[in-house]
mmCIF file of C-alpha atoms and ligand atoms in Angstrom:
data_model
loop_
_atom_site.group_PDB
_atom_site.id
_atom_site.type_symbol
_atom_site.label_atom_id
_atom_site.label_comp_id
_atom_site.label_asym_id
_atom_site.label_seq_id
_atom_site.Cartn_x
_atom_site.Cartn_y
_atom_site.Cartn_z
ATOM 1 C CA UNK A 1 14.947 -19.287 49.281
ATOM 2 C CA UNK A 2 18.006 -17.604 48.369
ATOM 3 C CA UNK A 3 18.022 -14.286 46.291
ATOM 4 C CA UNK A 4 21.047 -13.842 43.846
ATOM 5 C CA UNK A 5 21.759 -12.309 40.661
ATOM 6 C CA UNK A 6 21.250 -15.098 38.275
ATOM 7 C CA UNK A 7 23.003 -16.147 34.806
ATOM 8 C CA UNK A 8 20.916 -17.442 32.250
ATOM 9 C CA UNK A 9 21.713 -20.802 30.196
ATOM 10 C CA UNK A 10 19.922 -20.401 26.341
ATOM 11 C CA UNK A 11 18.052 -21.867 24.500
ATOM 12 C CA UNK A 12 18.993 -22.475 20.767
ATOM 13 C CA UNK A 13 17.344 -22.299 17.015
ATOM 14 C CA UNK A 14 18.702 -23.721 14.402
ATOM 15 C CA UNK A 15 16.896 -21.661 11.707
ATOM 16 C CA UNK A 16 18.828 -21.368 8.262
ATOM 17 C CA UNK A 17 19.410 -17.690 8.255
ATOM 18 C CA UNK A 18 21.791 -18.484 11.131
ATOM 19 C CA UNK A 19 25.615 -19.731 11.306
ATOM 20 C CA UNK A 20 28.457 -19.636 13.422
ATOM 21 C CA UNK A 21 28.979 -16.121 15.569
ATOM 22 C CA UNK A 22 27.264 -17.063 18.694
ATOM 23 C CA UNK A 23 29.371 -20.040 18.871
ATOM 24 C CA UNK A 24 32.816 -18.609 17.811
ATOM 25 C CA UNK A 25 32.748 -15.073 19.602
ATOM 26 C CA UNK A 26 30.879 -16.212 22.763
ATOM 27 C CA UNK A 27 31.210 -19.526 22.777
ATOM 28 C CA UNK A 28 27.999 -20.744 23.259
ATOM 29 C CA UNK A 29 27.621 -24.465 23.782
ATOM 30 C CA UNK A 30 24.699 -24.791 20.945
ATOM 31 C CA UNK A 31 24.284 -28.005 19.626
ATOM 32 C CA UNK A 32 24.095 -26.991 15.877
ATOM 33 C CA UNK A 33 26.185 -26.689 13.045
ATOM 34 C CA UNK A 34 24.105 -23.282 12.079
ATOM 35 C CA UNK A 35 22.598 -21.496 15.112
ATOM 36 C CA UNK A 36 20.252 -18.507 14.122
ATOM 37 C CA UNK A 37 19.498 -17.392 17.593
ATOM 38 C CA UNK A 38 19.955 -17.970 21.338
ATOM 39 C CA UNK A 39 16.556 -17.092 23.781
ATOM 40 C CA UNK A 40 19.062 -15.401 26.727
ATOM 41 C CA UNK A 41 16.215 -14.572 28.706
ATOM 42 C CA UNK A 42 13.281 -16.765 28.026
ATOM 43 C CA UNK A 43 10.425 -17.914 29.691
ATOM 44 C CA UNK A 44 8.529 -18.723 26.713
ATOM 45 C CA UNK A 45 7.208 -22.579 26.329
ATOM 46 C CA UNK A 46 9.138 -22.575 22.609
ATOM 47 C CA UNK A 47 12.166 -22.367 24.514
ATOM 48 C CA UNK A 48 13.052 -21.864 28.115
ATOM 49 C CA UNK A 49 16.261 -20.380 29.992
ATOM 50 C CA UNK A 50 17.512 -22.136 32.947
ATOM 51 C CA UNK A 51 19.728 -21.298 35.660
ATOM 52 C CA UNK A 52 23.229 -21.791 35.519
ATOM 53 C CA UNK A 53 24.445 -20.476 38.428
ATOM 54 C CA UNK A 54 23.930 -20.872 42.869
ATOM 55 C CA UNK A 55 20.654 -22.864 44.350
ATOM 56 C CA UNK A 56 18.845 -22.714 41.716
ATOM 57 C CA UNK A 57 20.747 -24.315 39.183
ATOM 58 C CA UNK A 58 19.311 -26.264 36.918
ATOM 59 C CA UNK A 59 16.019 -24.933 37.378
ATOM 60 C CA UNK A 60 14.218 -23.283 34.525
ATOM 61 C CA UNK A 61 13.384 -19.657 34.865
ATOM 62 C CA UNK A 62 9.616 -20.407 34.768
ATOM 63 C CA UNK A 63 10.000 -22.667 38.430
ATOM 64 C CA UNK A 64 12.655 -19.557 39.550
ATOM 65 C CA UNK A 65 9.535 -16.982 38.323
ATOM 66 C CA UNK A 66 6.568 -18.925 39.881
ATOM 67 C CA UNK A 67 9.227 -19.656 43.365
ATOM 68 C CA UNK A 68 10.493 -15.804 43.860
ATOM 69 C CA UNK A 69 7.585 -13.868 42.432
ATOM 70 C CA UNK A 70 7.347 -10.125 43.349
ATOM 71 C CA UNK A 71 11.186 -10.845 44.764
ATOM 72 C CA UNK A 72 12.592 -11.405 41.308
ATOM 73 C CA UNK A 73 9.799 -9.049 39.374
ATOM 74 C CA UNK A 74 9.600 -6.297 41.874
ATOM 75 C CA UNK A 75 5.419 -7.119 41.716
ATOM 76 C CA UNK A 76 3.532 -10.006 40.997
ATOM 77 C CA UNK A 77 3.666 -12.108 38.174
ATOM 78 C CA UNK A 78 -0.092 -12.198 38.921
ATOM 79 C CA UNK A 79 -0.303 -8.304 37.841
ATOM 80 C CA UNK A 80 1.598 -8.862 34.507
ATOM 81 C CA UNK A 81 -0.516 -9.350 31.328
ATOM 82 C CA UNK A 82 -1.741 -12.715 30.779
ATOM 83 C CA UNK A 83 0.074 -13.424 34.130
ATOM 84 C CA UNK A 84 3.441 -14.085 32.292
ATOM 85 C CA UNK A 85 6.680 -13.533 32.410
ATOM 86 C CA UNK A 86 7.110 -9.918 30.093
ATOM 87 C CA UNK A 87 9.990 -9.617 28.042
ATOM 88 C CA UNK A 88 12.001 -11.649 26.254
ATOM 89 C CA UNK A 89 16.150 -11.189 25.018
ATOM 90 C CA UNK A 90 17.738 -13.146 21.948
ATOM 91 C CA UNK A 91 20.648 -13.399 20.546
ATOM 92 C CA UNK A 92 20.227 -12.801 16.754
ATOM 93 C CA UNK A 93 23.217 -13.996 14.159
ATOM 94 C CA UNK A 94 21.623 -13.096 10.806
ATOM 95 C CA UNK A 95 24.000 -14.521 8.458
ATOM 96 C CA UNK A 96 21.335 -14.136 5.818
ATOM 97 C CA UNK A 97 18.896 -11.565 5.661
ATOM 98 C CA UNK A 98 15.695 -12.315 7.460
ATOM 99 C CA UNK A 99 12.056 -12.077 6.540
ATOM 100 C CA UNK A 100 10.025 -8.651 6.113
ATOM 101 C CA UNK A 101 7.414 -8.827 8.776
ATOM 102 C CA UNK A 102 5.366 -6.672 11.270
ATOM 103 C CA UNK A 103 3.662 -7.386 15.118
ATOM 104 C CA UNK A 104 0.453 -6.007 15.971
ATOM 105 C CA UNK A 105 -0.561 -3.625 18.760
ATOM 106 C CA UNK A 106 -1.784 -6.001 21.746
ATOM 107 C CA UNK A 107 -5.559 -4.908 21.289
ATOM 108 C CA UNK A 108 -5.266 -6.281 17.447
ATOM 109 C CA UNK A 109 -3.614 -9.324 18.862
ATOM 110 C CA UNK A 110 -6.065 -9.822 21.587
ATOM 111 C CA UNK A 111 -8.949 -9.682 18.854
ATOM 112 C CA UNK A 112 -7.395 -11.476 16.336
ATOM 113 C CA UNK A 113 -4.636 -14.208 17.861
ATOM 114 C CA UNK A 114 -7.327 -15.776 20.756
ATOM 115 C CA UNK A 115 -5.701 -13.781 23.414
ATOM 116 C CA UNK A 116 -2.288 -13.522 22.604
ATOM 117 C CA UNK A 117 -0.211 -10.174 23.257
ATOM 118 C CA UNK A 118 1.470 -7.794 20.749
ATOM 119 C CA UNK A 119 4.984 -7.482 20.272
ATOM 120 C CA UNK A 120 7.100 -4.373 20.467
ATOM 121 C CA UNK A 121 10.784 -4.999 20.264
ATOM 122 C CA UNK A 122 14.078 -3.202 19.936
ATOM 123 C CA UNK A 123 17.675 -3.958 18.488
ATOM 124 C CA UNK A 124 21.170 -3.400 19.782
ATOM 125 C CA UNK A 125 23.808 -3.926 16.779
ATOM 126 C CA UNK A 126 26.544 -5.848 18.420
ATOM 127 C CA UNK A 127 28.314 -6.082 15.759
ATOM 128 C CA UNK A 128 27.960 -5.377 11.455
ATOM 129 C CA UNK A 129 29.432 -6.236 8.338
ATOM 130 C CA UNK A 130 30.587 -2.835 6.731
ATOM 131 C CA UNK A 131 27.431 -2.890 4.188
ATOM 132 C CA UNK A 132 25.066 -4.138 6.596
ATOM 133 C CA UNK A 133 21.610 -2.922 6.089
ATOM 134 C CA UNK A 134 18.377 -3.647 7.267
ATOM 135 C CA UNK A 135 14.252 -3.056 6.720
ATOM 136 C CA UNK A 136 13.173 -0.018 8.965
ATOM 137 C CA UNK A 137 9.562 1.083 7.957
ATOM 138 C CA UNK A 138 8.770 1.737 4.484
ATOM 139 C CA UNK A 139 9.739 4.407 2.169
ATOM 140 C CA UNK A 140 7.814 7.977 3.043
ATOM 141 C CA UNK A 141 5.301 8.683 1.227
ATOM 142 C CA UNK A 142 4.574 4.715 0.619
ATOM 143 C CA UNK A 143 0.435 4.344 0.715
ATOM 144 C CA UNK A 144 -1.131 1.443 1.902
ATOM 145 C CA UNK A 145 -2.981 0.664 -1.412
ATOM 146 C CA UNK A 146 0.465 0.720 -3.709
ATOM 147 C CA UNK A 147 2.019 -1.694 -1.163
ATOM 148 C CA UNK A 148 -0.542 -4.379 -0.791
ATOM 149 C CA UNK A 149 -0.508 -4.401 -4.843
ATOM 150 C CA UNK A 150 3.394 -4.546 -4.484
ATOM 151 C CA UNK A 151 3.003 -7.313 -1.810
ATOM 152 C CA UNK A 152 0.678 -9.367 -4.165
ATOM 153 C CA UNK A 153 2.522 -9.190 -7.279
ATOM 154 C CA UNK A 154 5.646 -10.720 -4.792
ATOM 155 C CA UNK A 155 8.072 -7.440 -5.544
ATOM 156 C CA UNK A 156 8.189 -4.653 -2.636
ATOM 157 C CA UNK A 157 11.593 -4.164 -2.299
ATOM 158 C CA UNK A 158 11.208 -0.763 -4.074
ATOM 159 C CA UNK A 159 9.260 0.463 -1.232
ATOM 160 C CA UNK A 160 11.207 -0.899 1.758
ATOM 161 C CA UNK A 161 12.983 1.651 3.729
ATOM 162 C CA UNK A 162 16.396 0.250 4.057
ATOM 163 C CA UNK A 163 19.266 2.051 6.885
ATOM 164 C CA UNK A 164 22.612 0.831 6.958
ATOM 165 C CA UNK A 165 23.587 -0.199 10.518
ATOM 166 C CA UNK A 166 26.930 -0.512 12.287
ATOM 167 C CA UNK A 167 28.496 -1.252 15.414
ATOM 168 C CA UNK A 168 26.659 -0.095 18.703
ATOM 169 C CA UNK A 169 22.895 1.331 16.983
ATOM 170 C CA UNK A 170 20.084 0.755 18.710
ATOM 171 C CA UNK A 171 16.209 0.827 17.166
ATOM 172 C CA UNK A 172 13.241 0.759 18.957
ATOM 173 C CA UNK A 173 10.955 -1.499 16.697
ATOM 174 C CA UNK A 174 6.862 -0.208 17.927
ATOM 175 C CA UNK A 175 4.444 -2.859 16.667
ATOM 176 C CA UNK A 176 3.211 -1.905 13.505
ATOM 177 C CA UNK A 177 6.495 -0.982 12.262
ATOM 178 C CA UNK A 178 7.485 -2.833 9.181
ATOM 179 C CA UNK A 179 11.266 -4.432 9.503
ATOM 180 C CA UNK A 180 13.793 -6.789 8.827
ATOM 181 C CA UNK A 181 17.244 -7.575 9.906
ATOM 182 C CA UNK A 182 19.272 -7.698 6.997
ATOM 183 C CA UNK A 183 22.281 -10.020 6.399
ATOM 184 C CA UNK A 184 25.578 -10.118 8.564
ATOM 185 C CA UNK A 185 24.327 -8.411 11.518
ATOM 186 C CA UNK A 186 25.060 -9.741 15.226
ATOM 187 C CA UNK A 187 21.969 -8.125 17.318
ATOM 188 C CA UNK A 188 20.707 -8.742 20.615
ATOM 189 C CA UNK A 189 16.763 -8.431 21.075
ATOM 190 C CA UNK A 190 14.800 -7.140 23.396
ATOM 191 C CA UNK A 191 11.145 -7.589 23.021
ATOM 192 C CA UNK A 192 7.700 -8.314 24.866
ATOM 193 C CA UNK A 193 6.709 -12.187 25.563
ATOM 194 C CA UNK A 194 5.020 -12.670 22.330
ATOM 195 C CA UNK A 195 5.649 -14.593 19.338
ATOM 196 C CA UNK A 196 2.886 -13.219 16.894
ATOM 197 C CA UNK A 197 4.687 -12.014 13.572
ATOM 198 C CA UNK A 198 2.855 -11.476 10.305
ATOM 199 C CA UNK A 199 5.694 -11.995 8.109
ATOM 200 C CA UNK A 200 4.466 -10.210 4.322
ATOM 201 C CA UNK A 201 7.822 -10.956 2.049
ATOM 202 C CA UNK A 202 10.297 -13.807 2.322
ATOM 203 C CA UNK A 203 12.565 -12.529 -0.780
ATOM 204 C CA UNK A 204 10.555 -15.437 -2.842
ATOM 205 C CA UNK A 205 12.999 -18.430 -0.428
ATOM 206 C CA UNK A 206 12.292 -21.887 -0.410
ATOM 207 C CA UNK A 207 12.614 -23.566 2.705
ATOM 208 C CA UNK A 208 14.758 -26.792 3.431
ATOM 209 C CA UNK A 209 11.764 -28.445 2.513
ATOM 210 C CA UNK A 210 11.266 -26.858 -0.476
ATOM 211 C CA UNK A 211 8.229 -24.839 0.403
ATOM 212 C CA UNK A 212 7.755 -20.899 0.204
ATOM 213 C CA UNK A 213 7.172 -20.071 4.125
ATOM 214 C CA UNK A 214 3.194 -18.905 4.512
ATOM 215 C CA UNK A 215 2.489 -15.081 3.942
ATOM 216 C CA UNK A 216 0.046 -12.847 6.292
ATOM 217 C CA UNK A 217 -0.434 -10.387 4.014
ATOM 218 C CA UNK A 218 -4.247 -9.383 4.921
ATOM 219 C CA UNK A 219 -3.280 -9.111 8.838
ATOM 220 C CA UNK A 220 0.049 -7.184 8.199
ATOM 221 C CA UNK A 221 -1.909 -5.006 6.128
ATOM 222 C CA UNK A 222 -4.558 -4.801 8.983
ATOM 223 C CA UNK A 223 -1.722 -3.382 11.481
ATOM 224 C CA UNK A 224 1.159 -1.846 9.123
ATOM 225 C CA UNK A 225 1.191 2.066 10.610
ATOM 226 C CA UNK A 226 2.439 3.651 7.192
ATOM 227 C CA UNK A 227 3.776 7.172 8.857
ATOM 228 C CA UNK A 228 5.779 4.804 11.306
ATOM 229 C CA UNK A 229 8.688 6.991 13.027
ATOM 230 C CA UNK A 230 11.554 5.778 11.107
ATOM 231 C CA UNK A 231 14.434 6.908 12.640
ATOM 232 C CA UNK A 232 17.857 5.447 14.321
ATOM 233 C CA UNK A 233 17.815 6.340 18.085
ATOM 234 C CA UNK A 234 20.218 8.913 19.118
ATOM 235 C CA UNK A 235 20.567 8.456 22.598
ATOM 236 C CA UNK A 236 21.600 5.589 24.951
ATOM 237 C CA UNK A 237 18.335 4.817 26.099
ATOM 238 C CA UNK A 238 15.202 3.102 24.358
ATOM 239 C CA UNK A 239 11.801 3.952 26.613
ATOM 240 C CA UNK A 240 8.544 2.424 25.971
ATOM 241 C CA UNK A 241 5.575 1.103 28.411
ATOM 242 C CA UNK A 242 7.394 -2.230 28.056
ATOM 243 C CA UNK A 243 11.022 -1.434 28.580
ATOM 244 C CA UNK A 244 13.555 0.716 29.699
ATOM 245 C CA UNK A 245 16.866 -0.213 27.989
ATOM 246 C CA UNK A 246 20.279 1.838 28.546
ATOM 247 C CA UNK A 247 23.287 1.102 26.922
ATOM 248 C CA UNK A 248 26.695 1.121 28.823
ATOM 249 C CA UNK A 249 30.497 1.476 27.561
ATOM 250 C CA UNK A 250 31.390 0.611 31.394
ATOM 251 C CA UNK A 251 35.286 1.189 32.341
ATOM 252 C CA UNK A 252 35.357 0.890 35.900
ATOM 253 C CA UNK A 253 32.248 0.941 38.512
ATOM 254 C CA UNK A 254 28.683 2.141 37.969
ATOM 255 C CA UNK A 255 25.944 1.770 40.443
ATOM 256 C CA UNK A 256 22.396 1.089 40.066
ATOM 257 C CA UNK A 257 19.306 1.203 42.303
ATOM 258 C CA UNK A 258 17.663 -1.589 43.246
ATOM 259 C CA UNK A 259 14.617 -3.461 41.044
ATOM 260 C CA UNK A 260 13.704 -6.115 38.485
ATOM 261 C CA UNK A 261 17.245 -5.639 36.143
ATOM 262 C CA UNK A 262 18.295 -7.799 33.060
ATOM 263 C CA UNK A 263 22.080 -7.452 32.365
ATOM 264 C CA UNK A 264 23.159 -8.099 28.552
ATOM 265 C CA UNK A 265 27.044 -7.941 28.007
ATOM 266 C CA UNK A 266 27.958 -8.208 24.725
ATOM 267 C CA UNK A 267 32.004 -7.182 25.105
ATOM 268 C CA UNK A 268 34.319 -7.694 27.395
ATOM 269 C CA UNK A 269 33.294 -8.671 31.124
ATOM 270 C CA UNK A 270 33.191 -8.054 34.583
ATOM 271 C CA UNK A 271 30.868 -8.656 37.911
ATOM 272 C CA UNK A 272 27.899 -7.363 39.211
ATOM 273 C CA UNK A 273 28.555 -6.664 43.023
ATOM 274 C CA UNK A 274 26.058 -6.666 45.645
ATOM 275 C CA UNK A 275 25.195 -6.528 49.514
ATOM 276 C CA UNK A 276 26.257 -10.408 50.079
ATOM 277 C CA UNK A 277 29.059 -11.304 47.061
ATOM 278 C CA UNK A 278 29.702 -10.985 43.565
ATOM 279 C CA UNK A 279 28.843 -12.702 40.311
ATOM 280 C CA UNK A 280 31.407 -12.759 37.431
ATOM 281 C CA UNK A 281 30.451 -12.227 33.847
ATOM 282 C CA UNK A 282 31.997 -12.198 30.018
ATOM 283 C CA UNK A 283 30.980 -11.707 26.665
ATOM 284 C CA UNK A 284 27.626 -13.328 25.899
ATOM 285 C CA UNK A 285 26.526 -14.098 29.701
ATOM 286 C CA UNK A 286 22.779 -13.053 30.006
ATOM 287 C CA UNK A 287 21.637 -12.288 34.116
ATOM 288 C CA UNK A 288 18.480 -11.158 35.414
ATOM 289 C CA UNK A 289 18.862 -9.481 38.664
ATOM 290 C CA UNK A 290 16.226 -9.831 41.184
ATOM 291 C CA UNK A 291 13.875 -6.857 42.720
ATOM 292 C CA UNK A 292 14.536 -8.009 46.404
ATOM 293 C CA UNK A 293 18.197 -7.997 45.965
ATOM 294 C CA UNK A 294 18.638 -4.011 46.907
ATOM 295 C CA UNK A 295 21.188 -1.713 45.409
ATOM 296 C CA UNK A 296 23.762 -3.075 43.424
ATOM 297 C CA UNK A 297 27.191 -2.291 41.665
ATOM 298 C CA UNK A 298 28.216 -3.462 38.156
ATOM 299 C CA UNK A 299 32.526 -3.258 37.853
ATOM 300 C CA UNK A 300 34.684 -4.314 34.876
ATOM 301 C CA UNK A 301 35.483 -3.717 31.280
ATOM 302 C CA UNK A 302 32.731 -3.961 28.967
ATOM 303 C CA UNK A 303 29.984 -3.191 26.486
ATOM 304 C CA UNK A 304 26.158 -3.427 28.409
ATOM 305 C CA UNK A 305 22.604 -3.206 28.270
ATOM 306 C CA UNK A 306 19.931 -3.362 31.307
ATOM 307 C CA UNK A 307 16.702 -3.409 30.487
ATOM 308 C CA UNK A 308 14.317 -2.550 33.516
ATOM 309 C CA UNK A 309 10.428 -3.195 33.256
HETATM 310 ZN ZN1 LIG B 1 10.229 -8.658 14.589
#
């Protein structure tokens, strides 16, 4: 058993929001024409990372999770919720705009999705078209009553909340928040292990198969917190009881203590140094640094995040 910092290999969806960016700026090996999003750091059974790098190649990070345990986590995955792995990091290229949606709390989830968890989540902007915008909250002063009549008559927009994004923003996305990532923004995603969305507006699409995607207007009613928090976050640093995610504009050598630590870089590259050797990284390379490894060093040229648990 050999501890290392390890790269991630993604997973891909082809949804039709998606196109080309994760192919042509990182390029990522998908296997589609239109790629909507890569799962970096999965260990979700819709899509699964695997190793691409040292002994454990090849593996998927589920076998590397159940093999290294407290060693990777820094405790056991026996003392996580539902015993499973707890975040998750995508790679989100919203050519289109997505659909308005909302996650519940975990104890609504719990209730109301046989067991599953809630999902609280939170963007980095990689990158943004000039006019970018997208869904944060709704509008002050909205009242639950006026939206759900707005929601059933198919015509909310009026009461979305919409912020233009650029470059470099981050937003910590609580469940219960209403949001949506508008159209031609690169983002990566951080977010607990969950996939429970209650999606309430779709912009009226059809699907390739012709079909309106399903509503869950009743439950997103049920959770929507209508005096959400609203508000871009200022610092480098998004805190919750899920994550702890700092963002980096490295230029030479930063150190960082040891424990469970899932490097993003989104520009430029570099290597994550430690006790025994070094691991090279560029532009799109997802790792996941294990708890057991000790202190460690991150050097180079580039644009970060590291999310700890
Ligand atoms: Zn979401």
């Amino acid at each position: 058993m050999s501890i290392y910092p390890l790269k991630l290999e993604p997973v891909f969806k082809d949804y039709l929001w998606g196109n080309g960016l994760l192919k042509e700026l990182y390029n990522k090996k998908t296997p589609y024409e239109v790629t909507a999003e890569s799962w970096e750091v999965s260990c979700h059974p819709n899509g699964m990372s695997t190793i691409a790098n040292g002994e454990y190649k090849g593996k998927t990070l589920a076998d590397v999770v159940n093999e290294l345990d407290a060693d990777l986590l820094g405790r056991p995955l026996a003392s996580f919720d539902k015993e499973r792995f707890p975040l998750l990091v995508k790679f989100i290229d919203a050519y289109d705009r997505l659909s308005i949606q909302v996650h519940p709390k975990d104890d609504y989830a719990k209730v109301n999705e046989n067991g599953e968890l809630g999902k609280t989540e939170m963007w980095y902007i990689i990158d943004a078209k000039p006019d970018a915008t997208l869904v944060f909250g709704v509008k002050p002063g909205t009242k639950k009553e006026n939206f759900a009549t707005a929601l059933r008559s198919g015509a909310p927009e009026d009461m979305l909340n919409f912020v233009p994004v650029k470059k470099g923003d981050m937003f910590f996305v609580p469940a219960g928040l209403l949001h949506a990532i508008g159209a031609g923004i690169l983002i990566a995603e951080i977010q607990q292990n969950s996939d429970t969305t209650y999606r309430v507006y779709d912009y009226n699409r059809r699907g390739a198969d012709g079909q309106l995607r399903p509503l869950h207007i009743d439950k997103a009613l049920d959770v929507i917190d209508f005096d959400a928090n609203c508000e871009v976050t200022k610092d480098d640093n998004i805190t919750c009881e899920y994550f702890n995610t700092t963002k980096h504009n490295l230029d030479g050598t930063k150190d960082f203590d040891k424990g469970f630590t899932m490097v993003i870089c989104t520009e430029g590259n570099g290597k994550i140094k430690y006790a025994d050797g070094e691991l090279d990284f560029i532009a799109g390379d997802s790792m996941v640094v294990p708890a057991a490894l000790g202190n460690f060093s991150i050097e180079g040229k580039a644009q970060l995040l590291t999310t700890t648990i």
